[in-house]
């Protein structure tokens, strides 16, 4: 009889899901829905030098830090990626991510296009999902509806957004976020398919049937 297999040892690593795309595309909305829907999925809370918006809590949407602390984290190499976005700094701390992945928890990142480009180099194991609005007009309306941008800031974001659309070609998946329910179905399908991949399920099969598969 084969040796009893330790379920914990046979556990798969978690997956790194990276949602990116222009501001106003709907990344946060889709990420929040995914977090509400899936077990064993954790959001990577970024660090930023921007001020909290009304309703945002330190440590929940972001860890809000000053420029000096951000620079210190950069110098110590604590970020997996970091970038300047709309005049402020944003970064993903490496610390918790590896721990969660090892524990079999999927980690979800909502980061800008520059940060995702850095990760594509450093983390080939990531699953890169590009979210874009159905039109520039829709993008403008969505950004405007958030109500936190001055006219010139809105115009600047739209210019950047137009440019960022070009990077869609580098991603594993692209979601044109028109009808939210359909976009979320796609997001869910991506996570579900990635979780069902052979390499991902192999440790569980091995554990269930005490066999070895390649
Ligand atoms: P991002 O995180 O990409 O900047 P958000 O998720 O904050 O974008 O979405 C920007 C705004 O657009 C929010 O007010 C959000 O409720 C709205 N929104 C997101 N997806 C859709 C959609 N499919 N249809 C209409 N409005 C949407
Ligand atoms: P906001 O300030 O509107 O919350 O976010 C502005 C942009 O910064 C969004 O496109 C968001 O995806 C991006 N962002 C948030 N966290 C990070 C991060 O850790 N790294 C990078 N590169 N971008 C981030």
PDB file of C-alpha atoms in Angstrom, residues 60-147:
ATOM      1  CA  UNK A  60      -8.107  48.366   3.364  1.00  0.00           C
ATOM      2  CA  UNK A  61      -8.091  50.053  -0.079  1.00  0.00           C
ATOM      3  CA  UNK A  62      -4.452  51.119   0.297  1.00  0.00           C
ATOM      4  CA  UNK A  63      -1.746  51.610   2.861  1.00  0.00           C
ATOM      5  CA  UNK A  64      -1.369  55.372   2.770  1.00  0.00           C
ATOM      6  CA  UNK A  65       2.204  56.469   3.373  1.00  0.00           C
ATOM      7  CA  UNK A  66       4.273  59.610   2.856  1.00  0.00           C
ATOM      8  CA  UNK A  67       6.868  60.053   0.124  1.00  0.00           C
ATOM      9  CA  UNK A  68       9.815  59.506   2.492  1.00  0.00           C
ATOM     10  CA  UNK A  69       8.483  56.137   3.669  1.00  0.00           C
ATOM     11  CA  UNK A  70       7.711  55.148   0.087  1.00  0.00           C
ATOM     12  CA  UNK A  71      11.256  56.007  -1.016  1.00  0.00           C
ATOM     13  CA  UNK A  72      12.656  53.976   1.890  1.00  0.00           C
ATOM     14  CA  UNK A  73      10.628  50.953   0.807  1.00  0.00           C
ATOM     15  CA  UNK A  74      11.940  51.392  -2.745  1.00  0.00           C
ATOM     16  CA  UNK A  75      15.528  51.606  -1.471  1.00  0.00           C
ATOM     17  CA  UNK A  76      15.104  48.475   0.629  1.00  0.00           C
ATOM     18  CA  UNK A  77      13.753  46.608  -2.403  1.00  0.00           C
ATOM     19  CA  UNK A  78      10.466  45.899  -0.655  1.00  0.00           C
ATOM     20  CA  UNK A  79       8.307  46.361  -3.752  1.00  0.00           C
ATOM     21  CA  UNK A  80       7.567  43.687  -6.302  1.00  0.00           C
ATOM     22  CA  UNK A  81       6.763  46.578  -8.640  1.00  0.00           C
ATOM     23  CA  UNK A  82       6.146  50.268  -8.245  1.00  0.00           C
ATOM     24  CA  UNK A  83       5.223  53.162 -10.504  1.00  0.00           C
ATOM     25  CA  UNK A  84       4.278  56.805 -10.634  1.00  0.00           C
ATOM     26  CA  UNK A  85       0.621  57.079 -11.576  1.00  0.00           C
ATOM     27  CA  UNK A  86      -1.131  60.424 -12.107  1.00  0.00           C
ATOM     28  CA  UNK A  87       1.585  62.206 -10.105  1.00  0.00           C
ATOM     29  CA  UNK A  88       1.555  59.865  -7.091  1.00  0.00           C
ATOM     30  CA  UNK A  89       3.518  56.737  -6.229  1.00  0.00           C
ATOM     31  CA  UNK A  90       1.996  53.286  -6.008  1.00  0.00           C
ATOM     32  CA  UNK A  91       3.680  49.997  -5.171  1.00  0.00           C
ATOM     33  CA  UNK A  92       3.008  46.336  -4.445  1.00  0.00           C
ATOM     34  CA  UNK A  93       4.859  45.051  -1.387  1.00  0.00           C
ATOM     35  CA  UNK A  94       6.441  41.658  -1.934  1.00  0.00           C
ATOM     36  CA  UNK A  95       6.189  40.382   1.656  1.00  0.00           C
ATOM     37  CA  UNK A  96       2.711  38.935   2.025  1.00  0.00           C
ATOM     38  CA  UNK A  97       2.268  37.777  -1.536  1.00  0.00           C
ATOM     39  CA  UNK A  98       4.758  34.918  -1.458  1.00  0.00           C
ATOM     40  CA  UNK A  99       3.415  33.703   1.894  1.00  0.00           C
ATOM     41  CA  UNK A 100      -0.161  33.609   0.588  1.00  0.00           C
ATOM     42  CA  UNK A 101       0.800  31.876  -2.661  1.00  0.00           C
ATOM     43  CA  UNK A 102       2.660  29.210  -0.678  1.00  0.00           C
ATOM     44  CA  UNK A 103      -0.432  28.680   1.465  1.00  0.00           C
ATOM     45  CA  UNK A 104      -2.440  27.999  -1.709  1.00  0.00           C
ATOM     46  CA  UNK A 105      -4.251  31.339  -1.657  1.00  0.00           C
ATOM     47  CA  UNK A 106      -4.695  33.207  -4.950  1.00  0.00           C
ATOM     48  CA  UNK A 107      -3.552  36.808  -4.848  1.00  0.00           C
ATOM     49  CA  UNK A 108      -5.330  39.504  -6.819  1.00  0.00           C
ATOM     50  CA  UNK A 109      -3.565  42.711  -7.846  1.00  0.00           C
ATOM     51  CA  UNK A 110      -5.197  45.852  -9.255  1.00  0.00           C
ATOM     52  CA  UNK A 111      -2.323  47.858 -10.692  1.00  0.00           C
ATOM     53  CA  UNK A 112      -1.575  50.251 -13.514  1.00  0.00           C
ATOM     54  CA  UNK A 113      -0.163  49.320 -16.912  1.00  0.00           C
ATOM     55  CA  UNK A 114       3.456  50.293 -16.067  1.00  0.00           C
ATOM     56  CA  UNK A 115       3.408  48.110 -12.938  1.00  0.00           C
ATOM     57  CA  UNK A 116       1.906  45.183 -14.849  1.00  0.00           C
ATOM     58  CA  UNK A 117       4.657  45.515 -17.500  1.00  0.00           C
ATOM     59  CA  UNK A 118       7.297  45.225 -14.751  1.00  0.00           C
ATOM     60  CA  UNK A 119       5.584  42.154 -13.330  1.00  0.00           C
ATOM     61  CA  UNK A 120       5.312  40.463 -16.713  1.00  0.00           C
ATOM     62  CA  UNK A 121       9.108  40.405 -16.722  1.00  0.00           C
ATOM     63  CA  UNK A 122       9.570  39.414 -13.089  1.00  0.00           C
ATOM     64  CA  UNK A 123       6.598  37.088 -12.604  1.00  0.00           C
ATOM     65  CA  UNK A 124       6.045  34.861 -15.597  1.00  0.00           C
ATOM     66  CA  UNK A 125       3.725  32.800 -13.400  1.00  0.00           C
ATOM     67  CA  UNK A 126       1.210  35.680 -13.212  1.00  0.00           C
ATOM     68  CA  UNK A 127      -2.093  35.696 -15.069  1.00  0.00           C
ATOM     69  CA  UNK A 128      -2.466  39.070 -16.712  1.00  0.00           C
ATOM     70  CA  UNK A 129      -5.954  40.433 -17.325  1.00  0.00           C
ATOM     71  CA  UNK A 130      -6.454  43.666 -19.229  1.00  0.00           C
ATOM     72  CA  UNK A 131      -9.680  45.527 -18.502  1.00  0.00           C
ATOM     73  CA  UNK A 132     -10.780  48.255 -20.862  1.00  0.00           C
ATOM     74  CA  UNK A 133     -13.895  50.375 -21.288  1.00  0.00           C
ATOM     75  CA  UNK A 134     -16.081  49.914 -24.398  1.00  0.00           C
ATOM     76  CA  UNK A 135     -15.200  53.446 -25.621  1.00  0.00           C
ATOM     77  CA  UNK A 136     -13.324  56.582 -24.624  1.00  0.00           C
ATOM     78  CA  UNK A 137     -16.690  58.181 -24.053  1.00  0.00           C
ATOM     79  CA  UNK A 138     -17.689  55.519 -21.540  1.00  0.00           C
ATOM     80  CA  UNK A 139     -14.284  55.852 -19.886  1.00  0.00           C
ATOM     81  CA  UNK A 140     -14.800  59.614 -19.501  1.00  0.00           C
ATOM     82  CA  UNK A 141     -18.306  59.159 -18.095  1.00  0.00           C
ATOM     83  CA  UNK A 142     -17.119  56.561 -15.575  1.00  0.00           C
ATOM     84  CA  UNK A 143     -14.220  58.673 -14.389  1.00  0.00           C
ATOM     85  CA  UNK A 144     -16.478  61.719 -14.160  1.00  0.00           C
ATOM     86  CA  UNK A 145     -19.098  59.778 -12.218  1.00  0.00           C
ATOM     87  CA  UNK A 146     -16.575  59.029  -9.479  1.00  0.00           C
ATOM     88  CA  UNK A 147     -16.686  62.775  -8.903  1.00  0.00           C
TER      89      UNK A 147
END
